[in-house]
Amino acid sequence: MSSRRSRSRQSSSGRITDQQIDDLMSKLQSLLHEARLGSHDRASAAKVLQDTCSYIRSLHREVDDLSERLSELLDAAGVSSDQAACIRSLFM
Amino acid sequence: MKSSTRNPNPNPDTPRFGPSKLMVAFRFLRALTLVHRTAPNSSNAARSRRIQRAAFASMAYSAGPRRAWSRALLWRLHFHRARRLCAGRSRAAGVPRRPSTTRSPADELRRLVPGGTGMDYCSLLEETADYIRCLSEQVKLMQSVVDSGGPRGR
């Protein structure tokens, strides 16, 4: 499954232009930059993809981590009053 | 069709970025309450896995069928649920946990994003951006629950 092949051949809605891909890459780069993981300069496609993969992996790890902590919290206390506090805090 | 906008959020003041924050929060907290009620005596690890599934489920349900990654996640969650009921094994669904070997970065990305393996390159990039946005919102949500839900409360 080569990405280079699919870039030039497959398209679900017409020809995919390099410009489209560039735009999507920039969007990814800016997302990474917001998360302080990417650089401002125009990095190579491979670098952006690698950084994106690391970012996703780290997000998955955070979800695992937070799930464990939430599990411990559930064990220690009920959730209902915390629910209300959390919803309130989300609004502010 | 009610309107042409794709914002399912009835509250016009909430900023619009994909699934409504409130919807995701609501679903996730509801799932947390369920986990607490239905498995009070289970092990920490089992509960933690259920919470993790709940996190991905609430993300995916709120994003709905409009995105390939959410469709793939929903399918995976249902599929694993059926397998678990039959086989009696509990396994974390929704998160691929394979060690990375030498693969192209794009292929690596395909394995990380749900539904990625079937996509063309362009869709992969789009779905990745959306997935990252929703995933980081989910992390923030869980963090705020942890912050506000200490044993002594606030």
PDB file of C-alpha atoms in Angstrom:
ATOM      1  CA  MET A   1       0.000   0.000   0.000  1.00  0.00           C
ATOM      2  CA  SER A   2       2.108   2.865  -1.277  1.00  0.00           C
ATOM      3  CA  SER A   3       1.040   6.376  -0.490  1.00  0.00           C
ATOM      4  CA  ARG A   4       2.735   7.734  -3.559  1.00  0.00           C
ATOM      5  CA  ARG A   5       0.679   5.497  -5.760  1.00  0.00           C
ATOM      6  CA  SER A   6      -2.584   6.460  -4.206  1.00  0.00           C
ATOM      7  CA  ARG A   7      -1.729  10.125  -4.427  1.00  0.00           C
ATOM      8  CA  SER A   8      -1.559  10.103  -8.188  1.00  0.00           C
ATOM      9  CA  ARG A   9      -4.193   7.510  -9.049  1.00  0.00           C
ATOM     10  CA  GLN A  10      -7.048   7.292  -6.633  1.00  0.00           C
ATOM     11  CA  SER A  11      -9.549  10.047  -6.250  1.00  0.00           C
ATOM     12  CA  SER A  12     -13.069   9.858  -5.000  1.00  0.00           C
ATOM     13  CA  SER A  13     -14.129  13.247  -6.300  1.00  0.00           C
ATOM     14  CA  GLY A  14     -12.102  14.178  -9.354  1.00  0.00           C
ATOM     15  CA  ARG A  15      -8.411  14.667  -9.772  1.00  0.00           C
ATOM     16  CA  ILE A  16      -6.517  15.392  -6.610  1.00  0.00           C
ATOM     17  CA  THR A  17      -4.196  18.280  -7.212  1.00  0.00           C
ATOM     18  CA  ASP A  18      -0.872  18.845  -5.543  1.00  0.00           C
ATOM     19  CA  GLN A  19      -2.277  22.122  -4.343  1.00  0.00           C
ATOM     20  CA  GLN A  20      -5.042  20.327  -2.469  1.00  0.00           C
ATOM     21  CA  ILE A  21      -2.506  18.109  -0.799  1.00  0.00           C
ATOM     22  CA  ASP A  22      -0.333  21.093   0.041  1.00  0.00           C
ATOM     23  CA  ASP A  23      -3.292  22.825   1.637  1.00  0.00           C
ATOM     24  CA  LEU A  24      -4.131  19.795   3.725  1.00  0.00           C
ATOM     25  CA  MET A  25      -0.500  19.470   4.770  1.00  0.00           C
ATOM     26  CA  SER A  26      -0.464  23.095   5.889  1.00  0.00           C
ATOM     27  CA  LYS A  27      -3.620  22.514   7.850  1.00  0.00           C
ATOM     28  CA  LEU A  28      -1.997  19.561   9.621  1.00  0.00           C
ATOM     29  CA  GLN A  29       1.139  21.562  10.233  1.00  0.00           C
ATOM     30  CA  SER A  30      -0.832  24.374  11.821  1.00  0.00           C
ATOM     31  CA  LEU A  31      -2.650  21.878  14.052  1.00  0.00           C
ATOM     32  CA  LEU A  32       0.701  20.488  15.129  1.00  0.00           C
ATOM     33  CA  HIS A  33       2.033  23.980  15.627  1.00  0.00           C
ATOM     34  CA  GLU A  34      -0.911  24.801  17.894  1.00  0.00           C
ATOM     35  CA  ALA A  35       0.048  21.783  19.932  1.00  0.00           C
ATOM     36  CA  ARG A  36       3.616  23.127  19.938  1.00  0.00           C
ATOM     37  CA  LEU A  37       4.907  20.102  18.166  1.00  0.00           C
ATOM     38  CA  GLY A  38       5.586  21.348  14.692  1.00  0.00           C
ATOM     39  CA  SER A  39       7.819  24.050  13.354  1.00  0.00           C
ATOM     40  CA  HIS A  40       6.837  27.219  11.606  1.00  0.00           C
ATOM     41  CA  ASP A  41       8.891  26.502   8.530  1.00  0.00           C
ATOM     42  CA  ARG A  42       7.541  24.482   5.719  1.00  0.00           C
ATOM     43  CA  ALA A  43       8.650  20.988   6.665  1.00  0.00           C
ATOM     44  CA  SER A  44       8.790  18.059   4.298  1.00  0.00           C
ATOM     45  CA  ALA A  45       5.695  15.958   3.866  1.00  0.00           C
ATOM     46  CA  ALA A  46       7.376  12.997   5.538  1.00  0.00           C
ATOM     47  CA  LYS A  47       8.276  15.110   8.572  1.00  0.00           C
ATOM     48  CA  VAL A  48       4.740  16.447   8.919  1.00  0.00           C
ATOM     49  CA  LEU A  49       3.358  12.926   8.697  1.00  0.00           C
ATOM     50  CA  GLN A  50       5.843  11.642  11.255  1.00  0.00           C
ATOM     51  CA  ASP A  51       5.034  14.472  13.649  1.00  0.00           C
ATOM     52  CA  THR A  52       1.347  13.834  13.124  1.00  0.00           C
ATOM     53  CA  CYS A  53       1.801  10.161  13.949  1.00  0.00           C
ATOM     54  CA  SER A  54       3.700  10.986  17.138  1.00  0.00           C
ATOM     55  CA  TYR A  55       1.053  13.483  18.106  1.00  0.00           C
ATOM     56  CA  ILE A  56      -1.762  10.998  17.617  1.00  0.00           C
ATOM     57  CA  ARG A  57       0.138   8.377  19.565  1.00  0.00           C
ATOM     58  CA  SER A  58       0.702  10.808  22.418  1.00  0.00           C
ATOM     59  CA  LEU A  59      -2.991  11.723  22.418  1.00  0.00           C
ATOM     60  CA  HIS A  60      -3.890   8.039  22.619  1.00  0.00           C
ATOM     61  CA  ARG A  61      -1.510   7.659  25.538  1.00  0.00           C
ATOM     62  CA  GLU A  62      -3.110  10.630  27.272  1.00  0.00           C
ATOM     63  CA  VAL A  63      -6.547   9.075  26.831  1.00  0.00           C
ATOM     64  CA  ASP A  64      -5.233   5.852  28.385  1.00  0.00           C
ATOM     65  CA  ASP A  65      -3.679   7.763  31.223  1.00  0.00           C
ATOM     66  CA  LEU A  66      -6.749   9.852  31.923  1.00  0.00           C
ATOM     67  CA  SER A  67      -8.943   6.748  31.742  1.00  0.00           C
ATOM     68  CA  GLU A  68      -6.887   5.179  34.492  1.00  0.00           C
ATOM     69  CA  ARG A  69      -7.097   8.272  36.630  1.00  0.00           C
ATOM     70  CA  LEU A  70     -10.828   8.545  36.072  1.00  0.00           C
ATOM     71  CA  SER A  71     -11.173   4.915  37.004  1.00  0.00           C
ATOM     72  CA  GLU A  72      -9.424   5.566  40.294  1.00  0.00           C
ATOM     73  CA  LEU A  73     -11.607   8.585  40.903  1.00  0.00           C
ATOM     74  CA  LEU A  74     -14.740   6.592  40.259  1.00  0.00           C
ATOM     75  CA  ASP A  75     -13.533   4.102  42.748  1.00  0.00           C
ATOM     76  CA  ALA A  76     -12.986   6.747  45.376  1.00  0.00           C
ATOM     77  CA  ALA A  77     -16.152   8.755  44.998  1.00  0.00           C
ATOM     78  CA  GLY A  78     -19.488   9.021  43.288  1.00  0.00           C
ATOM     79  CA  VAL A  79     -19.766  10.841  40.015  1.00  0.00           C
ATOM     80  CA  SER A  80     -23.038  12.730  40.185  1.00  0.00           C
ATOM     81  CA  SER A  81     -21.908  15.822  42.053  1.00  0.00           C
ATOM     82  CA  ASP A  82     -18.693  15.928  40.037  1.00  0.00           C
ATOM     83  CA  GLN A  83     -20.745  15.706  36.886  1.00  0.00           C
ATOM     84  CA  ALA A  84     -22.583  18.875  37.786  1.00  0.00           C
ATOM     85  CA  ALA A  85     -19.373  20.688  38.690  1.00  0.00           C
ATOM     86  CA  CYS A  86     -17.734  19.577  35.473  1.00  0.00           C
ATOM     87  CA  ILE A  87     -20.619  20.677  33.274  1.00  0.00           C
ATOM     88  CA  ARG A  88     -20.675  23.997  35.040  1.00  0.00           C
ATOM     89  CA  SER A  89     -16.966  24.462  34.517  1.00  0.00           C
ATOM     90  CA  LEU A  90     -17.309  23.654  30.830  1.00  0.00           C
ATOM     91  CA  PHE A  91     -19.702  26.533  30.414  1.00  0.00           C
ATOM     92  CA  MET A  92     -17.353  29.072  31.909  1.00  0.00           C
TER      93      MET A  92
ATOM     94  CA  MET B   1     -34.019  19.142   6.427  1.00  0.00           C
ATOM     95  CA  LYS B   2     -34.211  21.884   8.962  1.00  0.00           C
ATOM     96  CA  SER B   3     -31.360  24.030   7.782  1.00  0.00           C
ATOM     97  CA  SER B   4     -28.400  23.899   5.518  1.00  0.00           C
ATOM     98  CA  THR B   5     -25.883  24.427   8.303  1.00  0.00           C
ATOM     99  CA  ARG B   6     -24.169  21.368   9.618  1.00  0.00           C
ATOM    100  CA  ASN B   7     -24.022  22.590  13.168  1.00  0.00           C
ATOM    101  CA  PRO B   8     -26.105  20.269  15.329  1.00  0.00           C
ATOM    102  CA  ASN B   9     -25.656  22.556  18.280  1.00  0.00           C
ATOM    103  CA  PRO B  10     -28.916  24.238  19.301  1.00  0.00           C
ATOM    104  CA  ASN B  11     -27.035  26.855  21.289  1.00  0.00           C
ATOM    105  CA  PRO B  12     -25.874  29.551  18.869  1.00  0.00           C
ATOM    106  CA  ASP B  13     -23.399  31.041  21.295  1.00  0.00           C
ATOM    107  CA  THR B  14     -21.157  28.010  21.524  1.00  0.00           C
ATOM    108  CA  PRO B  15     -18.221  28.223  19.119  1.00  0.00           C
ATOM    109  CA  ARG B  16     -18.506  25.830  16.269  1.00  0.00           C
ATOM    110  CA  PHE B  17     -15.815  23.247  15.705  1.00  0.00           C
ATOM    111  CA  GLY B  18     -17.193  19.921  14.704  1.00  0.00           C
ATOM    112  CA  PRO B  19     -19.314  18.020  17.215  1.00  0.00           C
ATOM    113  CA  SER B  20     -20.695  20.208  19.931  1.00  0.00           C
ATOM    114  CA  LYS B  21     -18.509  20.235  23.032  1.00  0.00           C
ATOM    115  CA  LEU B  22     -21.583  19.936  25.163  1.00  0.00           C
ATOM    116  CA  MET B  23     -22.801  16.854  23.317  1.00  0.00           C
ATOM    117  CA  VAL B  24     -19.490  15.097  23.727  1.00  0.00           C
ATOM    118  CA  ALA B  25     -19.323  16.063  27.407  1.00  0.00           C
ATOM    119  CA  PHE B  26     -22.849  14.873  28.011  1.00  0.00           C
ATOM    120  CA  ARG B  27     -22.317  11.517  26.355  1.00  0.00           C
ATOM    121  CA  PHE B  28     -19.016  10.936  28.082  1.00  0.00           C
ATOM    122  CA  LEU B  29     -20.279  11.828  31.554  1.00  0.00           C
ATOM    123  CA  ARG B  30     -23.326   9.672  31.048  1.00  0.00           C
ATOM    124  CA  ALA B  31     -21.069   6.784  30.085  1.00  0.00           C
ATOM    125  CA  LEU B  32     -18.902   7.418  33.154  1.00  0.00           C
ATOM    126  CA  THR B  33     -21.947   7.247  35.404  1.00  0.00           C
ATOM    127  CA  LEU B  34     -22.922   3.969  33.761  1.00  0.00           C
ATOM    128  CA  VAL B  35     -19.476   2.519  34.313  1.00  0.00           C
ATOM    129  CA  HIS B  36     -19.636   3.565  37.932  1.00  0.00           C
ATOM    130  CA  ARG B  37     -23.069   2.082  38.460  1.00  0.00           C
ATOM    131  CA  THR B  38     -22.736  -1.150  36.586  1.00  0.00           C
ATOM    132  CA  ALA B  39     -19.248  -2.215  37.585  1.00  0.00           C
ATOM    133  CA  PRO B  40     -18.564  -1.012  41.092  1.00  0.00           C
ATOM    134  CA  ASN B  41     -16.547  -4.051  42.049  1.00  0.00           C
ATOM    135  CA  SER B  42     -14.554  -4.627  38.909  1.00  0.00           C
ATOM    136  CA  SER B  43     -10.822  -4.171  38.758  1.00  0.00           C
ATOM    137  CA  ASN B  44      -9.216  -0.838  38.057  1.00  0.00           C
ATOM    138  CA  ALA B  45      -7.841  -2.111  34.785  1.00  0.00           C
ATOM    139  CA  ALA B  46     -11.235  -3.311  33.541  1.00  0.00           C
ATOM    140  CA  ARG B  47     -12.902  -0.057  34.542  1.00  0.00           C
ATOM    141  CA  SER B  48     -10.138   1.933  32.949  1.00  0.00           C
ATOM    142  CA  ARG B  49     -10.628   0.042  29.681  1.00  0.00           C
ATOM    143  CA  ARG B  50     -14.361   0.723  29.799  1.00  0.00           C
ATOM    144  CA  ILE B  51     -13.730   4.395  30.360  1.00  0.00           C
ATOM    145  CA  GLN B  52     -11.311   4.466  27.475  1.00  0.00           C
ATOM    146  CA  ARG B  53     -13.922   2.827  25.231  1.00  0.00           C
ATOM    147  CA  ALA B  54     -16.480   5.314  26.489  1.00  0.00           C
ATOM    148  CA  ALA B  55     -14.148   8.142  25.550  1.00  0.00           C
ATOM    149  CA  PHE B  56     -13.796   6.926  21.964  1.00  0.00           C
ATOM    150  CA  ALA B  57     -17.480   6.090  21.777  1.00  0.00           C
ATOM    151  CA  SER B  58     -18.638   9.516  22.855  1.00  0.00           C
ATOM    152  CA  MET B  59     -16.212  11.097  20.397  1.00  0.00           C
ATOM    153  CA  ALA B  60     -17.443   8.926  17.571  1.00  0.00           C
ATOM    154  CA  TYR B  61     -21.167   9.188  18.364  1.00  0.00           C
ATOM    155  CA  SER B  62     -20.990  12.929  18.558  1.00  0.00           C
ATOM    156  CA  ALA B  63     -19.092  13.220  15.299  1.00  0.00           C
ATOM    157  CA  GLY B  64     -21.711  10.938  13.804  1.00  0.00           C
ATOM    158  CA  PRO B  65     -21.605   9.275  10.411  1.00  0.00           C
ATOM    159  CA  ARG B  66     -20.360  12.376   8.610  1.00  0.00           C
ATOM    160  CA  ARG B  67     -16.730  11.362   9.066  1.00  0.00           C
ATOM    161  CA  ALA B  68     -14.970   8.220   7.949  1.00  0.00           C
ATOM    162  CA  TRP B  69     -12.950   7.967  11.168  1.00  0.00           C
ATOM    163  CA  SER B  70     -16.069   8.148  13.347  1.00  0.00           C
ATOM    164  CA  ARG B  71     -17.844   5.555  11.205  1.00  0.00           C
ATOM    165  CA  ALA B  72     -14.831   3.261  11.479  1.00  0.00           C
ATOM    166  CA  LEU B  73     -14.644   3.763  15.248  1.00  0.00           C
ATOM    167  CA  LEU B  74     -18.350   3.071  15.698  1.00  0.00           C
ATOM    168  CA  TRP B  75     -18.102  -0.075  13.614  1.00  0.00           C
ATOM    169  CA  ARG B  76     -15.057  -1.202  15.532  1.00  0.00           C
ATOM    170  CA  LEU B  77     -16.693  -0.548  18.893  1.00  0.00           C
ATOM    171  CA  HIS B  78     -19.806  -2.513  17.961  1.00  0.00           C
ATOM    172  CA  PHE B  79     -17.786  -5.308  16.443  1.00  0.00           C
ATOM    173  CA  HIS B  80     -15.561  -5.671  19.489  1.00  0.00           C
ATOM    174  CA  ARG B  81     -18.565  -5.486  21.763  1.00  0.00           C
ATOM    175  CA  ALA B  82     -20.179  -8.407  19.936  1.00  0.00           C
ATOM    176  CA  ARG B  83     -16.929 -10.356  20.079  1.00  0.00           C
ATOM    177  CA  ARG B  84     -16.567  -9.669  23.768  1.00  0.00           C
ATOM    178  CA  LEU B  85     -20.052 -10.848  24.540  1.00  0.00           C
ATOM    179  CA  CYS B  86     -19.391 -14.075  22.693  1.00  0.00           C
ATOM    180  CA  ALA B  87     -15.837 -14.773  23.700  1.00  0.00           C
ATOM    181  CA  GLY B  88     -15.922 -13.312  27.199  1.00  0.00           C
ATOM    182  CA  ARG B  89     -12.599 -11.554  26.663  1.00  0.00           C
ATOM    183  CA  SER B  90     -12.303  -7.921  27.424  1.00  0.00           C
ATOM    184  CA  ARG B  91     -10.140  -5.943  25.090  1.00  0.00           C
ATOM    185  CA  ALA B  92      -9.774  -2.245  24.591  1.00  0.00           C
ATOM    186  CA  ALA B  93     -11.482  -1.283  21.373  1.00  0.00           C
ATOM    187  CA  GLY B  94     -10.902   1.722  19.208  1.00  0.00           C
ATOM    188  CA  VAL B  95      -7.204   2.069  19.819  1.00  0.00           C
ATOM    189  CA  PRO B  96      -4.736   0.212  17.647  1.00  0.00           C
ATOM    190  CA  ARG B  97      -1.788  -0.900  19.716  1.00  0.00           C
ATOM    191  CA  ARG B  98       0.780  -2.241  17.339  1.00  0.00           C
ATOM    192  CA  PRO B  99       4.475  -1.603  17.635  1.00  0.00           C
ATOM    193  CA  SER B 100       5.727   0.537  14.797  1.00  0.00           C
ATOM    194  CA  THR B 101       7.970  -1.255  12.348  1.00  0.00           C
ATOM    195  CA  THR B 102       9.592   0.205   9.289  1.00  0.00           C
ATOM    196  CA  ARG B 103       6.684   1.620   7.315  1.00  0.00           C
ATOM    197  CA  SER B 104       6.218   4.731   5.313  1.00  0.00           C
ATOM    198  CA  PRO B 105       4.887   7.625   7.415  1.00  0.00           C
ATOM    199  CA  ALA B 106       1.661   7.627   5.436  1.00  0.00           C
ATOM    200  CA  ASP B 107       1.078   3.947   6.130  1.00  0.00           C
ATOM    201  CA  GLU B 108       1.857   4.542   9.787  1.00  0.00           C
ATOM    202  CA  LEU B 109      -0.751   7.272   9.801  1.00  0.00           C
ATOM    203  CA  ARG B 110      -3.268   4.982   8.165  1.00  0.00           C
ATOM    204  CA  ARG B 111      -2.902   2.557  11.041  1.00  0.00           C
ATOM    205  CA  LEU B 112      -3.381   5.282  13.632  1.00  0.00           C
ATOM    206  CA  VAL B 113      -6.457   6.961  12.201  1.00  0.00           C
ATOM    207  CA  PRO B 114      -9.587   4.785  12.385  1.00  0.00           C
ATOM    208  CA  GLY B 115     -10.640   3.740   8.927  1.00  0.00           C
ATOM    209  CA  GLY B 116      -7.400   5.007   7.508  1.00  0.00           C
ATOM    210  CA  THR B 117      -6.412   1.868   5.683  1.00  0.00           C
ATOM    211  CA  GLY B 118      -9.173   2.214   3.114  1.00  0.00           C
ATOM    212  CA  MET B 119      -8.621   5.848   2.270  1.00  0.00           C
ATOM    213  CA  ASP B 120      -6.944   7.694  -0.505  1.00  0.00           C
ATOM    214  CA  TYR B 121      -4.159  10.032   0.526  1.00  0.00           C
ATOM    215  CA  CYS B 122      -6.203  13.216   0.300  1.00  0.00           C
ATOM    216  CA  SER B 123      -9.058  11.898   2.449  1.00  0.00           C
ATOM    217  CA  LEU B 124      -6.513  10.522   4.896  1.00  0.00           C
ATOM    218  CA  LEU B 125      -5.104  13.998   5.484  1.00  0.00           C
ATOM    219  CA  GLU B 126      -8.558  15.509   5.910  1.00  0.00           C
ATOM    220  CA  GLU B 127      -9.755  12.815   8.255  1.00  0.00           C
ATOM    221  CA  THR B 128      -6.521  13.060  10.251  1.00  0.00           C
ATOM    222  CA  ALA B 129      -7.029  16.767  10.868  1.00  0.00           C
ATOM    223  CA  ASP B 130     -10.586  16.225  12.054  1.00  0.00           C
ATOM    224  CA  TYR B 131      -9.617  13.217  14.147  1.00  0.00           C
ATOM    225  CA  ILE B 132      -6.819  15.149  15.852  1.00  0.00           C
ATOM    226  CA  ARG B 133      -9.171  18.016  16.633  1.00  0.00           C
ATOM    227  CA  CYS B 134     -11.785  15.747  18.190  1.00  0.00           C
ATOM    228  CA  LEU B 135      -9.213  13.658  20.012  1.00  0.00           C
ATOM    229  CA  SER B 136      -7.561  16.676  21.612  1.00  0.00           C
ATOM    230  CA  GLU B 137     -10.975  18.012  22.649  1.00  0.00           C
ATOM    231  CA  GLN B 138     -11.695  14.640  24.229  1.00  0.00           C
ATOM    232  CA  VAL B 139      -8.417  14.806  26.133  1.00  0.00           C
ATOM    233  CA  LYS B 140      -9.254  18.300  27.381  1.00  0.00           C
ATOM    234  CA  LEU B 141     -12.690  17.111  28.458  1.00  0.00           C
ATOM    235  CA  MET B 142     -11.283  14.159  30.377  1.00  0.00           C
ATOM    236  CA  GLN B 143      -8.674  16.398  31.954  1.00  0.00           C
ATOM    237  CA  SER B 144     -11.343  18.789  33.160  1.00  0.00           C
ATOM    238  CA  VAL B 145     -13.367  15.926  34.632  1.00  0.00           C
ATOM    239  CA  VAL B 146     -10.260  14.733  36.459  1.00  0.00           C
ATOM    240  CA  ASP B 147      -9.527  18.261  37.645  1.00  0.00           C
ATOM    241  CA  SER B 148     -13.030  18.888  38.906  1.00  0.00           C
ATOM    242  CA  GLY B 149     -13.718  15.427  40.215  1.00  0.00           C
ATOM    243  CA  GLY B 150     -11.252  14.943  43.048  1.00  0.00           C
ATOM    244  CA  PRO B 151     -12.455  12.682  45.870  1.00  0.00           C
ATOM    245  CA  ARG B 152     -13.158  15.633  48.145  1.00  0.00           C
ATOM    246  CA  GLY B 153     -14.769  17.591  45.293  1.00  0.00           C
ATOM    247  CA  ARG B 154     -14.534  21.376  44.930  1.00  0.00           C
TER     248      ARG B 154
END
